Amino acid sequence: MPGRLFIVPTPVGNLEDMSFRAVRVLKEADLVLAEDTRTSSVLMKHYDIRTPMLSHHKFNEHSTVALIRERILLGADVALISDAGTPGISDPGFLLVRTCAEEGIVVETLPGATACIPALVSSGLPCDRFAFEGFIPVKKGRQTRLTALEGESRTMVFYESPYRLVRTLQDFAAHFGRERECSVAREISKVHEEHVRGSLGTVLQHFTEVEPKGEIVIIVAGDPGRKHRGDKDSHPDEDIS
């Protein structure tokens, strides 16, 4: 009988954010796939999880997916974790999940920690509808992506490196306008968690003067001049298909 693939979120900061179910699944699994076994060993030791680990990251996932699929088909239960947060969300995981799904292998994804949702909810910007953009391209395709988002009416969520934050805020200000509302969340669920809110111009000035550090989530308000198709004040006979 085939085993199962478990997608297990891990804390983005505070180790207490780990769920009881996540700990149990990691202990009961036959193998844990970790983005970086050195990073994950801290979590495993903290919860006394002794399951064998195997490295699974963006540089080797294409070569290891077939091996993992075969182990699951032979009956092994395998758990996938990333360094922090939910695997597959700007982290390795998609290729393995797709391969297992195509093979008919049961994939169970546990709910749990992710950086984007706390940052979004804490931003004070509308979060009933939002667009998750992850990391925007560093070079090729960057301007094309930003131009395409200029008319986005939903709140937008981005991940960014602290080393590129100022440049990205400059590009956002150029494409969305310096007055567009935004919030930059830093070090979610960690001791030095911080949320800097205001216009893109104001937040840009702040991080120009104060060096950004840690994991970054940028929340940008949607275009206030556009409405979602199908919003309450749309014409009742409007075709929203």
Coordinates of N, CA and C in Angstrom, one line a residue:
M1 N 0.9 -1.2 0.0 CA 0.0 0.0 0.0 C 0.9 1.2 0.0
P2 N 0.6 2.2 -0.9 CA 1.4 3.4 -1.0 C 1.4 4.2 0.3
G3 N 2.4 5.0 0.6 CA 2.4 5.9 1.7 C 1.8 7.2 1.4
R4 N 2.0 8.2 2.1 CA 1.5 9.5 1.9 C 2.6 10.6 1.9
L5 N 2.3 11.7 1.3 CA 3.1 12.9 1.4 C 2.5 13.9 2.3
F6 N 3.2 14.4 3.3 CA 2.6 15.4 4.2 C 3.4 16.7 3.9
I7 N 2.7 17.8 3.7 CA 3.3 19.1 3.6 C 3.1 19.8 5.0
V8 N 4.2 20.0 5.7 CA 4.1 20.5 7.1 C 4.7 21.9 7.2
P9 N 3.9 22.8 7.6 CA 4.4 24.2 7.8 C 5.2 24.2 9.1
T10 N 6.3 25.0 9.1 CA 7.1 25.2 10.3 C 7.1 26.7 10.7
P11 N 7.4 27.0 11.9 CA 7.4 28.4 12.4 C 8.3 29.3 11.6
V12 N 7.8 30.5 11.3 CA 8.6 31.5 10.6 C 9.4 32.3 11.6
G13 N 9.2 32.1 12.9 CA 9.9 32.8 13.9 C 9.9 32.0 15.2
N14 N 8.9 32.3 16.0 CA 8.7 31.7 17.3 C 8.5 30.2 17.2
L15 N 9.3 29.4 17.8 CA 9.1 27.9 17.8 C 7.8 27.4 18.4
E16 N 7.2 28.3 19.2 CA 5.9 27.9 19.8 C 4.8 27.9 18.8
D17 N 5.0 28.4 17.6 CA 4.0 28.4 16.6 C 3.8 27.1 15.9
M18 N 4.6 26.1 16.3 CA 4.5 24.7 15.7 C 3.2 24.1 16.3
S19 N 2.4 23.4 15.4 CA 1.2 22.8 15.9 C 1.4 21.4 16.5
F20 N 0.5 21.0 17.4 CA 0.6 19.6 17.9 C 0.6 18.6 16.8
R21 N -0.3 18.8 15.8 CA -0.4 17.8 14.7 C 0.9 17.8 13.9
A22 N 1.5 18.9 13.7 CA 2.8 19.0 12.9 C 3.9 18.2 13.6
V23 N 4.0 18.3 14.9 CA 5.0 17.6 15.6 C 4.7 16.1 15.5
R24 N 3.5 15.7 15.7 CA 3.1 14.3 15.6 C 3.4 13.7 14.2
V25 N 3.1 14.4 13.1 CA 3.3 13.9 11.8 C 4.8 13.8 11.5
L26 N 5.6 14.7 12.0 CA 7.1 14.6 11.8 C 7.7 13.5 12.6
K27 N 7.1 13.2 13.7 CA 7.6 12.1 14.5 C 7.2 10.7 13.9
E28 N 6.0 10.7 13.3 CA 5.5 9.4 12.8 C 6.0 9.1 11.4
A29 N 6.4 10.1 10.7 CA 6.9 9.9 9.3 C 8.1 9.0 9.2
D30 N 8.3 8.4 8.1 CA 9.4 7.5 7.8 C 10.6 8.4 7.4
L31 N 10.3 9.5 6.8 CA 11.4 10.4 6.3 C 10.9 11.8 6.3
V32 N 11.8 12.8 6.6 CA 11.5 14.2 6.6 C 12.4 14.8 5.5
L33 N 11.8 15.5 4.5 CA 12.5 16.2 3.5 C 12.7 17.7 4.0
A34 N 13.9 18.1 4.1 CA 14.2 19.5 4.7 C 14.9 20.3 3.7
E35 N 14.5 21.6 3.5 CA 15.2 22.5 2.6 C 16.7 22.6 3.0
D36 N 16.9 22.8 4.3 CA 18.3 22.8 4.8 C 18.3 22.0 6.1
T37 N 18.9 20.8 6.1 CA 18.9 20.0 7.3 C 19.6 20.6 8.5
R38 N 20.5 21.5 8.3 CA 21.2 22.2 9.4 C 20.2 23.1 10.1
T39 N 19.4 23.9 9.3 CA 18.4 24.8 9.9 C 17.3 24.0 10.6
S40 N 16.8 22.9 9.9 CA 15.7 22.2 10.4 C 16.1 21.4 11.7
S41 N 17.4 21.1 11.8 CA 17.8 20.3 13.0 C 17.6 21.0 14.3
V42 N 17.5 22.3 14.3 CA 17.2 23.1 15.5 C 15.8 22.8 15.9
L43 N 14.9 22.8 14.9 CA 13.5 22.6 15.2 C 13.3 21.1 15.7
M44 N 13.9 20.2 14.9 CA 13.8 18.8 15.3 C 14.3 18.5 16.7
K45 N 15.4 19.1 17.0 CA 15.9 18.9 18.4 C 15.0 19.5 19.4
H46 N 14.5 20.6 19.1 CA 13.6 21.3 20.1 C 12.4 20.5 20.5
Y47 N 11.9 19.8 19.5 CA 10.7 18.9 19.7 C 11.0 17.4 19.8
D48 N 12.3 17.1 20.0 CA 12.7 15.7 20.1 C 12.2 14.8 19.0
I49 N 12.3 15.3 17.8 CA 11.9 14.6 16.6 C 13.1 13.9 16.0
R50 N 13.1 12.6 16.0 CA 14.3 11.9 15.6 C 14.2 11.2 14.2
T51 N 13.2 11.6 13.5 CA 13.0 11.0 12.1 C 14.2 11.4 11.2
P52 N 14.7 10.4 10.4 CA 15.7 10.7 9.5 C 15.4 11.9 8.5
M53 N 16.3 12.7 8.2 CA 16.1 13.8 7.3 C 16.9 13.7 6.0
L54 N 16.4 14.2 4.9 CA 17.0 14.2 3.6 C 16.9 15.6 3.0
S55 N 18.0 16.1 2.5 CA 18.0 17.5 1.9 C 17.1 17.5 0.7
H56 N 16.2 18.5 0.6 CA 15.4 18.6 -0.6 C 15.2 20.1 -0.8
H57 N 15.9 20.7 -1.8 CA 15.9 22.1 -2.1 C 15.8 22.4 -3.5
K58 N 15.8 23.7 -3.9 CA 15.5 24.1 -5.3 C 16.7 23.6 -6.2
F59 N 17.8 23.4 -5.7 CA 19.0 23.0 -6.5 C 19.0 21.5 -6.8
N60 N 18.3 20.7 -6.0 CA 18.4 19.2 -6.2 C 17.0 18.6 -6.4
E61 N 15.9 19.4 -6.3 CA 14.6 18.7 -6.3 C 14.3 18.0 -7.6
H62 N 14.8 18.4 -8.7 CA 14.5 17.7 -10.0 C 15.1 16.3 -10.0
S63 N 16.2 16.2 -9.3 CA 16.9 14.9 -9.3 C 16.5 14.0 -8.2
T64 N 15.8 14.5 -7.2 CA 15.3 13.7 -6.0 C 13.9 13.3 -6.1
V65 N 13.1 14.0 -6.9 CA 11.6 13.8 -6.9 C 11.3 12.3 -7.3
A66 N 12.0 11.8 -8.3 CA 11.6 10.4 -8.7 C 12.0 9.4 -7.6
L67 N 13.1 9.6 -6.9 CA 13.4 8.7 -5.8 C 12.4 8.8 -4.6
I68 N 12.0 10.0 -4.3 CA 11.0 10.2 -3.2 C 9.7 9.5 -3.6
R69 N 9.2 9.7 -4.9 CA 8.0 9.2 -5.4 C 8.0 7.6 -5.2
E70 N 9.1 7.0 -5.6 CA 9.3 5.6 -5.5 C 9.2 5.1 -4.0
R71 N 9.8 5.8 -3.1 CA 9.8 5.5 -1.7 C 8.4 5.5 -1.2
I72 N 7.6 6.5 -1.6 CA 6.2 6.7 -1.1 C 5.4 5.5 -1.7
L73 N 5.6 5.2 -3.0 CA 4.8 4.1 -3.6 C 5.1 2.8 -3.0
L74 N 6.3 2.7 -2.4 CA 6.6 1.4 -1.7 C 6.1 1.4 -0.2
G75 N 5.4 2.5 0.2 CA 4.8 2.5 1.5 C 5.3 3.4 2.5
A76 N 6.3 4.2 2.2 CA 6.9 5.2 3.1 C 6.0 6.5 3.2
D77 N 5.8 6.9 4.5 CA 5.2 8.2 4.7 C 6.3 9.3 4.7
V78 N 6.2 10.3 3.9 CA 7.2 11.3 3.8 C 6.6 12.7 4.1
A79 N 7.4 13.4 5.0 CA 6.9 14.8 5.3 C 7.9 15.8 4.7
L80 N 7.4 16.8 4.1 CA 8.2 17.9 3.5 C 8.1 19.2 4.4
I81 N 9.2 19.7 4.7 CA 9.3 21.0 5.5 C 10.2 21.9 4.7
S82 N 10.1 23.2 4.9 CA 11.0 24.2 4.4 C 11.7 24.8 5.6
D83 N 12.6 25.8 5.4 CA 13.3 26.4 6.5 C 12.4 27.1 7.4
A84 N 11.3 27.7 6.8 CA 10.3 28.4 7.6 C 9.0 28.6 6.8
G85 N 7.9 28.4 7.4 CA 6.6 28.7 6.7 C 6.1 27.4 6.0
T86 N 5.2 27.6 5.1 CA 4.6 26.5 4.4 C 5.3 26.2 3.1
P87 N 5.8 24.9 2.9 CA 6.5 24.6 1.7 C 5.6 24.8 0.4
G88 N 6.2 25.2 -0.6 CA 5.5 25.5 -1.9 C 5.2 27.0 -2.0
I89 N 5.1 27.8 -0.9 CA 4.9 29.2 -1.0 C 6.2 29.9 -1.0
S90 N 6.7 30.2 -2.3 CA 8.0 30.8 -2.5 C 9.1 29.9 -1.9
D91 N 8.9 28.6 -1.8 CA 9.8 27.6 -1.3 C 9.7 26.4 -2.1
P92 N 10.6 25.4 -2.0 CA 10.5 24.2 -2.8 C 9.3 23.4 -2.3
G93 N 8.7 22.6 -3.2 CA 7.5 21.8 -2.9 C 6.6 21.6 -4.0
F94 N 6.4 22.6 -4.9 CA 5.5 22.4 -6.0 C 5.7 21.2 -6.8
L95 N 7.0 21.0 -7.3 CA 7.3 19.9 -8.2 C 7.0 18.5 -7.5
L96 N 7.3 18.4 -6.3 CA 7.0 17.1 -5.6 C 5.5 16.9 -5.4
V97 N 4.8 17.9 -5.0 CA 3.4 17.8 -4.9 C 2.7 17.4 -6.2
R98 N 3.1 18.1 -7.3 CA 2.5 17.8 -8.6 C 2.8 16.4 -9.0
T99 N 4.0 15.9 -8.8 CA 4.4 14.6 -9.2 C 3.6 13.5 -8.4
C100 N 3.4 13.8 -7.1 CA 2.7 12.8 -6.3 C 1.2 12.9 -6.7
A101 N 0.7 14.0 -6.9 CA -0.8 14.1 -7.3 C -1.0 13.4 -8.6
E102 N -0.1 13.6 -9.6 CA -0.3 12.9 -10.9 C -0.2 11.4 -10.7
E103 N 0.6 10.9 -9.7 CA 0.7 9.5 -9.4 C -0.4 8.9 -8.6
G104 N -1.3 9.8 -8.1 CA -2.4 9.3 -7.3 C -2.1 9.1 -5.9
I105 N -0.9 9.6 -5.5 CA -0.5 9.5 -4.1 C -1.2 10.6 -3.2
V106 N -1.6 10.2 -2.0 CA -2.4 11.1 -1.2 C -1.4 12.2 -0.7
V107 N -1.8 13.4 -0.8 CA -1.0 14.6 -0.4 C -1.9 15.3 0.7
E108 N -1.3 15.3 1.9 CA -2.0 16.0 3.0 C -1.2 17.2 3.4
T109 N -1.9 18.4 3.3 CA -1.2 19.7 3.6 C -1.8 20.2 4.9
L110 N -0.9 20.3 5.9 CA -1.4 20.8 7.2 C -1.5 22.3 7.2
P111 N -2.5 22.9 7.8 CA -2.5 24.3 8.0 C -1.5 24.8 9.0
G112 N -1.0 26.0 8.8 CA 0.1 26.4 9.7 C 0.7 27.7 9.4
A113 N 1.9 27.9 9.9 CA 2.6 29.2 9.8 C 2.9 29.6 8.3
T114 N 2.8 30.9 8.1 CA 3.3 31.5 6.8 C 3.4 33.0 7.1
A115 N 4.4 33.6 6.5 CA 4.6 35.0 6.8 C 3.6 36.0 6.2
C116 N 3.1 35.6 5.0 CA 2.3 36.6 4.3 C 0.9 36.9 5.0
I117 N 0.3 35.9 5.6 CA -1.0 36.2 6.2 C -1.0 37.1 7.4
P118 N -0.1 36.9 8.4 CA 0.0 37.8 9.5 C 0.4 39.2 9.0
A119 N 1.3 39.3 8.0 CA 1.7 40.6 7.5 C 0.5 41.3 6.9
L120 N -0.3 40.6 6.1 CA -1.5 41.2 5.4 C -2.5 41.6 6.4
V121 N -2.9 40.8 7.4 CA -3.9 41.1 8.4 C -3.5 42.3 9.2
S122 N -2.2 42.4 9.6 CA -1.7 43.4 10.4 C -1.5 44.8 9.7
S123 N -1.6 44.7 8.4 CA -1.2 45.9 7.6 C -2.3 47.0 7.7
G124 N -3.5 46.6 8.0 CA -4.6 47.6 8.1 C -5.2 47.9 6.7
L125 N -4.7 47.2 5.7 CA -5.2 47.3 4.3 C -6.2 46.3 4.1
P126 N -7.1 46.5 3.1 CA -8.2 45.5 2.8 C -7.6 44.1 2.6
C127 N -8.1 43.1 3.3 CA -7.6 41.7 3.1 C -8.7 40.7 2.8
D128 N -9.8 41.2 2.4 CA -10.9 40.3 2.0 C -10.6 39.7 0.6
R129 N -9.8 40.4 -0.2 CA -9.4 39.9 -1.5 C -7.9 40.4 -1.7
F130 N -7.0 39.6 -2.1 CA -5.6 40.0 -2.3 C -4.9 39.2 -3.3
A131 N -3.8 39.7 -3.8 CA -3.1 39.0 -4.8 C -1.7 38.7 -4.3
F132 N -1.3 37.5 -4.2 CA 0.0 37.1 -3.6 C 1.0 37.0 -4.8
E133 N 2.0 37.9 -4.8 CA 3.0 37.9 -5.9 C 4.3 37.3 -5.6
G134 N 4.6 37.0 -4.3 CA 5.8 36.4 -3.9 C 7.0 37.3 -4.2
F135 N 8.1 36.8 -4.6 CA 9.3 37.5 -5.0 C 9.1 38.0 -6.5
I136 N 9.2 39.3 -6.7 CA 9.2 39.7 -8.1 C 10.6 39.5 -8.7
P137 N 10.6 39.4 -10.1 CA 11.9 39.1 -10.7 C 13.0 40.2 -10.4
V138 N 14.2 39.8 -10.2 CA 15.3 40.8 -9.9 C 15.7 41.5 -11.1
K139 N 15.8 40.9 -12.2 CA 16.2 41.5 -13.5 C 15.2 41.3 -14.6
K140 N 15.4 40.2 -15.3 CA 14.5 40.0 -16.5 C 13.1 39.8 -16.1
G141 N 12.2 40.6 -16.7 CA 10.8 40.5 -16.5 C 10.3 41.4 -15.3
R142 N 11.2 42.1 -14.6 CA 10.8 42.9 -13.5 C 9.8 44.0 -13.9
Q143 N 10.3 44.8 -14.8 CA 9.4 46.0 -15.2 C 8.1 45.5 -15.9
T144 N 8.2 44.4 -16.6 CA 6.9 43.9 -17.2 C 5.9 43.5 -16.1
R145 N 6.4 42.8 -15.1 CA 5.5 42.4 -14.0 C 4.9 43.6 -13.3
L146 N 5.8 44.6 -13.0 CA 5.3 45.8 -12.3 C 4.3 46.6 -13.1
T147 N 4.6 46.7 -14.4 CA 3.6 47.4 -15.3 C 2.3 46.7 -15.3
A148 N 2.3 45.4 -15.3 CA 1.0 44.6 -15.4 C 0.3 44.8 -14.1
L149 N 0.9 45.1 -13.0 CA 0.3 45.2 -11.7 C -0.2 46.6 -11.4
E150 N 0.1 47.6 -12.3 CA -0.3 49.0 -12.0 C -1.8 49.1 -11.8
G151 N -2.6 48.4 -12.6 CA -4.1 48.5 -12.5 C -4.7 47.4 -11.5
E152 N -3.9 46.7 -10.8 CA -4.5 45.7 -9.9 C -5.3 46.3 -8.8
S153 N -6.5 45.9 -8.6 CA -7.4 46.6 -7.6 C -7.3 45.9 -6.3
R154 N -6.8 44.7 -6.2 CA -6.7 44.0 -4.9 C -5.4 44.4 -4.2
T155 N -5.4 44.2 -2.9 CA -4.2 44.4 -2.1 C -3.2 43.4 -2.6
M156 N -1.9 43.8 -2.7 CA -0.9 43.0 -3.2 C 0.1 42.6 -2.1
V157 N 0.6 41.4 -2.2 CA 1.5 40.9 -1.1 C 2.8 40.4 -1.8
F158 N 3.9 40.9 -1.3 CA 5.2 40.6 -1.9 C 6.2 40.1 -0.9
Y159 N 7.1 39.2 -1.2 CA 8.3 38.9 -0.4 C 9.5 39.6 -0.9
E160 N 10.4 40.0 -0.1 CA 11.6 40.7 -0.6 C 12.8 40.5 0.4
S161 N 13.9 40.5 -0.2 CA 15.2 40.5 0.6 C 15.4 41.9 1.2
P162 N 16.0 41.9 2.4 CA 16.3 43.3 3.0 C 17.3 44.0 2.2
Y163 N 18.1 43.3 1.4 CA 19.1 44.0 0.6 C 18.5 44.6 -0.6
R164 N 17.3 44.2 -1.0 CA 16.7 44.8 -2.2 C 15.5 45.6 -1.9
L165 N 15.2 45.8 -0.6 CA 13.9 46.4 -0.2 C 13.9 47.9 -0.7
V166 N 14.9 48.7 -0.5 CA 14.9 50.1 -0.9 C 14.6 50.2 -2.4
R167 N 15.4 49.4 -3.2 CA 15.2 49.4 -4.6 C 13.8 49.0 -5.0
T168 N 13.2 48.0 -4.4 CA 11.9 47.6 -4.7 C 10.8 48.7 -4.3
L169 N 11.0 49.3 -3.2 CA 10.1 50.4 -2.8 C 10.2 51.5 -3.8
Q170 N 11.4 51.8 -4.3 CA 11.6 52.8 -5.3 C 10.8 52.5 -6.6
D171 N 10.9 51.2 -7.0 CA 10.2 50.8 -8.2 C 8.7 50.8 -8.0
F172 N 8.2 50.4 -6.8 CA 6.8 50.5 -6.5 C 6.3 51.9 -6.6
A173 N 7.0 52.8 -6.0 CA 6.6 54.2 -6.0 C 6.5 54.8 -7.4
A174 N 7.5 54.3 -8.3 CA 7.5 54.8 -9.7 C 6.3 54.2 -10.4
H175 N 5.9 53.0 -10.2 CA 4.8 52.3 -10.9 C 3.4 52.6 -10.3
F176 N 3.3 52.6 -8.9 CA 2.0 52.7 -8.3 C 1.8 54.1 -7.7
G177 N 2.8 55.0 -7.7 CA 2.6 56.3 -7.1 C 3.1 56.4 -5.7
R178 N 3.8 57.5 -5.3 CA 4.4 57.6 -4.0 C 3.3 57.7 -2.9
E179 N 2.1 58.0 -3.3 CA 1.0 58.2 -2.3 C 0.3 56.9 -2.0
R180 N 0.5 55.8 -2.8 CA -0.2 54.6 -2.6 C 0.2 54.0 -1.2
E181 N -0.8 53.6 -0.4 CA -0.6 53.0 0.9 C 0.1 51.7 0.9
C182 N 0.9 51.5 1.9 CA 1.6 50.2 2.0 C 2.0 49.9 3.4
S183 N 2.5 48.7 3.6 CA 3.0 48.3 5.0 C 4.1 47.3 4.7
V184 N 5.2 47.6 5.4 CA 6.3 46.6 5.4 C 6.4 45.9 6.7
A185 N 6.3 44.6 6.7 CA 6.4 43.8 7.9 C 7.8 43.1 7.9
R186 N 8.4 43.2 9.1 CA 9.8 42.7 9.2 C 9.8 41.7 10.4
E187 N 10.5 40.6 10.2 CA 10.7 39.6 11.2 C 9.4 39.1 11.9
I188 N 8.5 38.7 11.1 CA 7.2 38.2 11.6 C 7.4 37.1 12.6
S189 N 6.7 37.2 13.8 CA 6.8 36.2 14.8 C 8.1 36.1 15.5
K190 N 9.0 37.1 15.3 CA 10.3 37.0 16.0 C 10.3 38.2 17.0
V191 N 11.4 38.2 17.8 CA 11.5 39.1 18.9 C 11.5 40.6 18.4
H192 N 12.1 40.9 17.2 CA 12.2 42.2 16.7 C 11.1 42.5 15.6
E193 N 10.0 41.8 15.7 CA 8.9 42.1 14.7 C 8.6 43.6 14.6
E194 N 8.4 44.0 13.4 CA 8.1 45.5 13.2 C 7.2 45.6 12.0
H195 N 6.3 46.6 12.0 CA 5.4 46.9 10.9 C 5.5 48.4 10.7
V196 N 6.0 48.8 9.5 CA 6.1 50.2 9.1 C 5.0 50.5 8.1
R197 N 4.1 51.4 8.5 CA 2.9 51.6 7.6 C 2.9 53.1 7.1
G198 N 2.3 53.3 6.0 CA 2.2 54.7 5.5 C 2.2 54.7 3.9
S199 N 2.5 55.8 3.3 CA 2.5 55.9 1.9 C 3.8 55.2 1.4
L200 N 3.9 54.9 0.2 CA 5.1 54.3 -0.4 C 6.3 55.3 -0.2
G201 N 6.0 56.6 -0.4 CA 7.0 57.6 -0.3 C 7.5 57.7 1.2
T202 N 6.6 57.6 2.1 CA 7.0 57.7 3.5 C 7.8 56.5 4.0
V203 N 7.3 55.3 3.6 CA 8.0 54.0 4.0 C 9.4 53.9 3.3
L204 N 9.4 54.4 2.1 CA 10.7 54.4 1.3 C 11.7 55.3 2.1
Q205 N 11.3 56.5 2.5 CA 12.2 57.4 3.2 C 12.7 56.7 4.5
H206 N 11.8 56.0 5.2 CA 12.1 55.4 6.5 C 13.3 54.4 6.3
F207 N 13.1 53.5 5.3 CA 14.1 52.5 5.1 C 15.3 52.9 4.3
T208 N 15.3 54.1 3.8 CA 16.5 54.8 3.2 C 17.3 55.3 4.4
E209 N 16.7 55.7 5.5 CA 17.4 56.2 6.6 C 17.7 55.1 7.6
V210 N 16.9 54.0 7.7 CA 17.1 52.9 8.6 C 17.4 51.7 7.8
E211 N 18.5 51.0 8.0 CA 18.9 49.8 7.3 C 17.9 48.7 7.6
P212 N 17.2 48.1 6.6 CA 16.3 47.0 6.8 C 17.1 45.7 7.1
K213 N 16.5 45.0 8.0 CA 17.1 43.7 8.4 C 16.0 42.6 8.5
G214 N 16.4 41.4 8.3 CA 15.5 40.3 8.5 C 14.6 40.0 7.3
E215 N 13.6 39.1 7.6 CA 12.7 38.6 6.5 C 11.7 39.7 6.3
I216 N 11.4 40.0 5.0 CA 10.5 41.2 4.7 C 9.3 40.7 3.9
V217 N 8.1 41.3 4.3 CA 6.9 41.1 3.5 C 6.3 42.5 3.3
I218 N 6.1 42.8 2.0 CA 5.5 44.2 1.6 C 4.1 44.0 1.2
I219 N 3.2 44.8 1.8 CA 1.8 44.9 1.5 C 1.5 46.2 0.8
V220 N 0.9 46.2 -0.4 CA 0.6 47.4 -1.1 C -0.8 47.4 -1.5
A221 N -1.5 48.6 -1.2 CA -2.9 48.7 -1.5 C -3.1 48.6 -3.0
G222 N -4.3 48.1 -3.4 CA -4.7 48.1 -4.8 C -4.9 49.5 -5.3
D223 N -5.1 49.5 -6.7 CA -5.4 50.8 -7.3 C -6.7 51.3 -6.8
P224 N -6.8 52.4 -6.1 CA -8.1 53.0 -5.6 C -9.0 53.4 -6.7
G225 N -8.5 53.6 -7.9 CA -9.4 54.0 -9.0 C -10.1 52.9 -9.7
R226 N -9.8 51.7 -9.4 CA -10.4 50.5 -10.0 C -11.2 49.7 -9.1
K227 N -12.2 49.0 -9.5 CA -13.1 48.2 -8.7 C -13.0 46.8 -9.3
H228 N -13.2 45.8 -8.3 CA -13.3 44.4 -8.8 C -14.5 44.2 -9.6
R229 N -14.4 43.4 -10.6 CA -15.6 43.0 -11.3 C -16.5 42.2 -10.4
G230 N -17.7 42.5 -10.2 CA -18.5 41.7 -9.3 C -18.7 42.3 -8.0
D231 N -18.0 43.5 -7.7 CA -18.2 44.1 -6.4 C -19.6 44.5 -6.2
K232 N -20.0 44.8 -4.9 CA -21.4 45.1 -4.6 C -22.0 46.2 -5.4
D233 N -21.2 47.2 -5.7 CA -21.7 48.4 -6.4 C -21.7 48.3 -7.9
S234 N -21.3 47.1 -8.4 CA -21.3 46.8 -9.8 C -22.8 46.7 -10.3
H235 N -23.0 47.0 -11.6 CA -24.3 46.9 -12.1 C -24.8 45.5 -12.0
P236 N -26.1 45.2 -11.6 CA -26.5 43.9 -11.3 C -26.6 43.0 -12.6
D237 N -26.7 43.7 -13.8 CA -26.8 42.9 -15.0 C -25.4 42.7 -15.7
E238 N -24.3 43.2 -15.0 CA -23.0 43.1 -15.6 C -22.6 41.7 -15.7
D239 N -22.0 41.3 -16.8 CA -21.4 40.0 -17.0 C -20.1 39.9 -16.3
I240 N -20.0 39.0 -15.3 CA -18.8 38.9 -14.5 C -18.1 37.5 -14.7
S241 N -18.5 36.9 -15.8 CA -17.9 35.5 -16.1 C -16.5 35.7 -16.6

